[in-house]
Structure formats: structure tokens, C-alpha cells
CSV table of C-alpha atoms in Angstrom, one decimal:
chain,number,residue,atom,x,y,z
A,245,MET,CA,0.0,0.0,0.0
A,246,ARG,CA,2.9,2.3,0.8
A,247,SER,CA,4.4,2.0,-2.7
A,248,PHE,CA,1.0,2.8,-4.3
A,249,GLY,CA,1.0,6.1,-2.4
A,250,ILE,CA,4.6,7.0,-3.6
A,251,GLU,CA,3.7,6.0,-7.2
A,252,PHE,CA,0.6,8.2,-7.0
A,253,LEU,CA,2.5,11.1,-5.6
A,254,LEU,CA,5.2,10.7,-8.3
A,255,ALA,CA,2.6,10.5,-11.0
A,256,PHE,CA,0.8,13.6,-9.7
A,257,VAL,CA,4.1,15.6,-9.6
A,258,PHE,CA,5.0,14.4,-13.1
A,259,ILE,CA,1.6,15.4,-14.6
A,260,SER,CA,1.6,18.7,-12.8
A,261,ALA,CA,5.1,19.6,-13.9
A,262,GLY,CA,4.4,18.4,-17.5
A,263,GLY,CA,1.6,20.8,-17.9
A,264,CYS,CA,-1.1,18.1,-18.6
A,265,GLY,CA,-4.3,19.9,-19.4
A,266,ARG,CA,-2.8,23.2,-20.5
A,267,ALA,CA,-3.2,24.4,-24.1
A,268,PRO,CA,0.0,24.3,-26.0
A,269,SER,CA,1.8,27.6,-26.7
A,270,ALA,CA,2.0,28.6,-30.4
A,271,SER,CA,5.8,28.9,-30.0
A,272,ILE,CA,6.1,25.3,-29.0
A,273,ALA,CA,5.0,23.9,-32.4
A,274,PRO,CA,6.4,26.0,-35.3
A,275,PRO,CA,5.2,25.3,-38.8
A,276,ALA,CA,6.7,22.2,-40.3
A,277,SER,CA,8.1,24.1,-43.3
A,278,ASP,CA,8.3,27.6,-44.7
A,279,VAL,CA,6.1,26.8,-47.7
A,280,ALA,CA,3.3,29.4,-48.2
A,281,PRO,CA,-0.2,28.2,-47.3
A,282,LEU,CA,-2.1,27.0,-50.3
A,283,VAL,CA,-5.5,28.0,-51.5
A,284,LEU,CA,-7.1,25.9,-54.2
A,285,LEU,CA,-10.1,27.4,-55.9
A,286,SER,CA,-12.3,25.0,-57.8
A,287,VAL,CA,-14.2,26.9,-60.4
A,288,THR,CA,-17.1,24.9,-61.7
A,289,SER,CA,-19.3,27.8,-62.8
A,290,ASP,CA,-19.5,29.1,-66.3
A,291,ALA,CA,-19.2,32.9,-66.3
A,292,THR,CA,-21.9,33.4,-68.8
A,293,GLU,CA,-24.3,31.5,-66.5
A,294,ASP,CA,-23.1,32.7,-63.1
A,295,PRO,CA,-20.7,35.6,-63.6
A,296,GLN,CA,-20.8,36.6,-59.9
A,297,ALA,CA,-19.5,33.2,-58.8
A,298,VAL,CA,-16.6,33.3,-61.2
A,299,ASP,CA,-15.8,37.0,-60.4
A,300,MET,CA,-15.8,36.2,-56.7
A,301,ALA,CA,-13.4,33.2,-57.2
A,302,LEU,CA,-11.0,35.4,-59.0
A,303,LYS,CA,-11.3,38.2,-56.4
A,304,LEU,CA,-10.6,35.7,-53.6
A,305,ALA,CA,-7.6,34.4,-55.6
A,306,GLY,CA,-6.2,37.9,-55.6
A,307,PHE,CA,-6.9,38.5,-51.9
A,308,SER,CA,-5.2,35.2,-51.2
A,309,LEU,CA,-2.1,36.3,-53.1
A,310,ASP,CA,-2.2,39.6,-51.2
A,311,GLU,CA,-2.0,37.5,-48.0
A,312,GLY,CA,1.1,35.7,-49.1
A,313,ARG,CA,-0.7,32.4,-50.1
A,314,HIS,CA,0.1,30.2,-53.0
A,315,VAL,CA,-3.0,30.0,-55.3
A,316,VAL,CA,-4.2,27.3,-57.7
A,317,LEU,CA,-7.3,27.8,-59.8
A,318,PHE,CA,-8.8,24.6,-61.0
A,319,PHE,CA,-11.4,25.1,-63.8
A,320,ASN,CA,-13.6,22.1,-64.1
A,321,VAL,CA,-17.2,21.0,-65.0
A,322,ARG,CA,-18.7,24.1,-66.8
A,323,GLY,CA,-15.9,26.3,-65.6
A,324,VAL,CA,-13.5,25.1,-68.3
A,325,LYS,CA,-15.1,27.7,-70.6
A,326,ASN,CA,-13.8,30.6,-68.5
A,327,PRO,CA,-10.1,30.5,-69.4
A,328,SER,CA,-10.9,29.8,-73.1
A,329,HIS,CA,-11.6,31.8,-76.2
A,330,ALA,CA,-15.3,30.8,-75.8
A,331,LEU,CA,-15.6,33.6,-73.3
A,332,ALA,CA,-15.7,37.1,-74.8
A,333,ASP,CA,-12.7,39.2,-73.8
A,334,ASP,CA,-14.9,42.0,-72.5
A,335,PHE,CA,-17.3,39.8,-70.5
A,336,ALA,CA,-17.6,41.1,-66.9
A,337,PHE,CA,-19.7,40.9,-63.9
A,338,GLU,CA,-21.5,44.2,-63.4
A,339,GLN,CA,-19.0,47.0,-63.5
A,340,ASP,CA,-16.0,44.8,-62.6
A,341,GLU,CA,-12.9,44.2,-64.7
A,342,PRO,CA,-13.5,41.7,-67.4
A,343,ILE,CA,-13.1,38.0,-66.3
A,344,LYS,CA,-10.4,37.3,-68.8
A,345,GLN,CA,-8.4,40.3,-67.8
A,346,GLN,CA,-8.7,39.4,-64.1
A,347,LEU,CA,-7.5,35.9,-64.9
A,348,ALA,CA,-4.6,37.2,-67.0
A,349,ASP,CA,-3.5,39.5,-64.2
A,350,LEU,CA,-3.7,36.6,-61.7
A,351,ILE,CA,-1.5,34.4,-64.0
A,352,GLU,CA,1.0,37.3,-64.2
A,353,ARG,CA,1.1,37.4,-60.4
A,354,GLY,CA,1.9,33.7,-60.2
A,355,VAL,CA,-1.4,31.9,-59.9
A,356,ASP,CA,-1.3,28.4,-61.3
A,357,VAL,CA,-4.2,27.7,-63.6
A,358,HIS,CA,-5.3,24.1,-64.2
A,359,VAL,CA,-8.1,23.0,-66.5
A,360,CYS,CA,-9.8,19.6,-66.4
A,361,PRO,CA,-9.2,17.6,-69.6
A,362,ILE,CA,-12.2,15.4,-69.1
A,363,CYS,CA,-14.5,18.4,-68.7
A,364,MET,CA,-12.9,20.1,-71.7
A,365,LYS,CA,-13.6,17.1,-73.9
A,366,ALA,CA,-17.2,16.9,-72.7
A,367,LEU,CA,-17.8,20.6,-73.6
A,368,GLY,CA,-15.8,20.7,-76.8
A,369,VAL,CA,-13.0,22.9,-75.4
A,370,ALA,CA,-9.7,22.2,-77.1
A,371,GLU,CA,-6.3,22.9,-75.6
A,372,SER,CA,-5.7,25.4,-78.3
A,373,ASP,CA,-8.7,27.3,-77.1
A,374,LEU,CA,-7.1,28.0,-73.7
A,375,MET,CA,-5.7,31.4,-72.9
A,376,GLU,CA,-2.0,31.8,-72.3
A,377,GLY,CA,-1.0,30.6,-68.9
A,378,ALA,CA,-3.8,28.1,-68.5
A,379,GLN,CA,-2.7,24.5,-68.7
A,380,VAL,CA,-4.5,21.3,-69.3
A,381,THR,CA,-3.9,19.5,-66.0
A,382,THR,CA,-3.2,15.9,-65.1
A,383,ARG,CA,-4.1,14.0,-62.0
A,384,ALA,CA,-0.5,14.2,-60.8
A,385,GLY,CA,-0.3,17.9,-61.7
A,386,LEU,CA,-3.4,18.8,-59.8
A,387,PHE,CA,-2.8,16.5,-56.8
A,388,SER,CA,0.8,17.6,-56.4
A,389,ASN,CA,-0.7,20.9,-55.3
A,390,ILE,CA,-2.9,19.5,-52.5
A,391,ARG,CA,-1.4,19.2,-49.1
A,392,SER,CA,-2.9,18.6,-45.6
A,393,ASP,CA,-3.1,22.4,-45.0
A,394,THR,CA,-4.7,23.3,-48.3
A,395,ALA,CA,-7.8,25.4,-48.2
A,396,VAL,CA,-10.2,24.3,-51.0
A,397,LEU,CA,-13.1,26.6,-52.0
A,398,THR,CA,-15.6,26.0,-54.8
A,399,TYR,CA,-17.4,28.5,-56.9
């Protein structure tokens, strides 16, 4: 019985000294790497059908860049029409900058633009239809951008 009391006392001291039950300090667990956080925006909307959704996705991409994040735009489903010649150069949501100009500016700022080949085929969009800087993606190309800390948003 006496050893149980000593073991209990030692366990109590160990737990108390170890900080069991306290929230960890942010300085204890620094980020695993210095890689910028990633935002992947999945754009499934066609700008001619839902211009506000596409405009908002592009604006959020710009805001994410402003915050120092790495940004990937993945155009899929009906969204494959947006980075293509199928969309008029001057097409815009309300009084905002044209969609294609916003996209070109984002590409110039370093956004990676991936376009789904399966969706392109279904909608008759050819690789030659894509604007400069947009690339037909592969599974490996897209998934290499997805990490455990990736924020994924869909428009």
C-alpha cells in the first residue's frame, strides 16, 4: 500500500510539472516548413451563366495572393469555358474588370491555372482554345498541389 502512495505522488508531480491539461503555446509547435499556405479554388461555374461566382473566385484568388498564399485555380465542370476563347474578352460581372483580364492579371502574379481535360472534352473545349498561362492538367499535376493544409473553395 505504501508503494501505491509513492507512485501516486510521483505521477501527480510528473503530470503537474508536465503541464497536462494546458493548451500548447504557439511557439512550441512551429510550422513544419516555410512553404506558403495553399488556396485551391475549384471553379465549376460558367461565367456566362453565373458571372458573380466566377468573379468572386478570381477576387478571392487575388486576396489570397495579397495575404502571401500560393494560389491554384482549377477550372472544371462548366468552368472550363472561362479560361478559353469561348468567353468574350470584354465579358464582366456588373462594373468589374472583365473576367479574362482578371484571370490574365492573376496568372501574371503567379497563380497556377489548371483546366480539367475530361471536362474540356465533354464541352468541346480544345487545348488550343485556352488562354495563355492556363494548362490542361493531369491528375498528378493537380494532386501535387494538394497538401494537408490546403484550403479548398468551390465557386
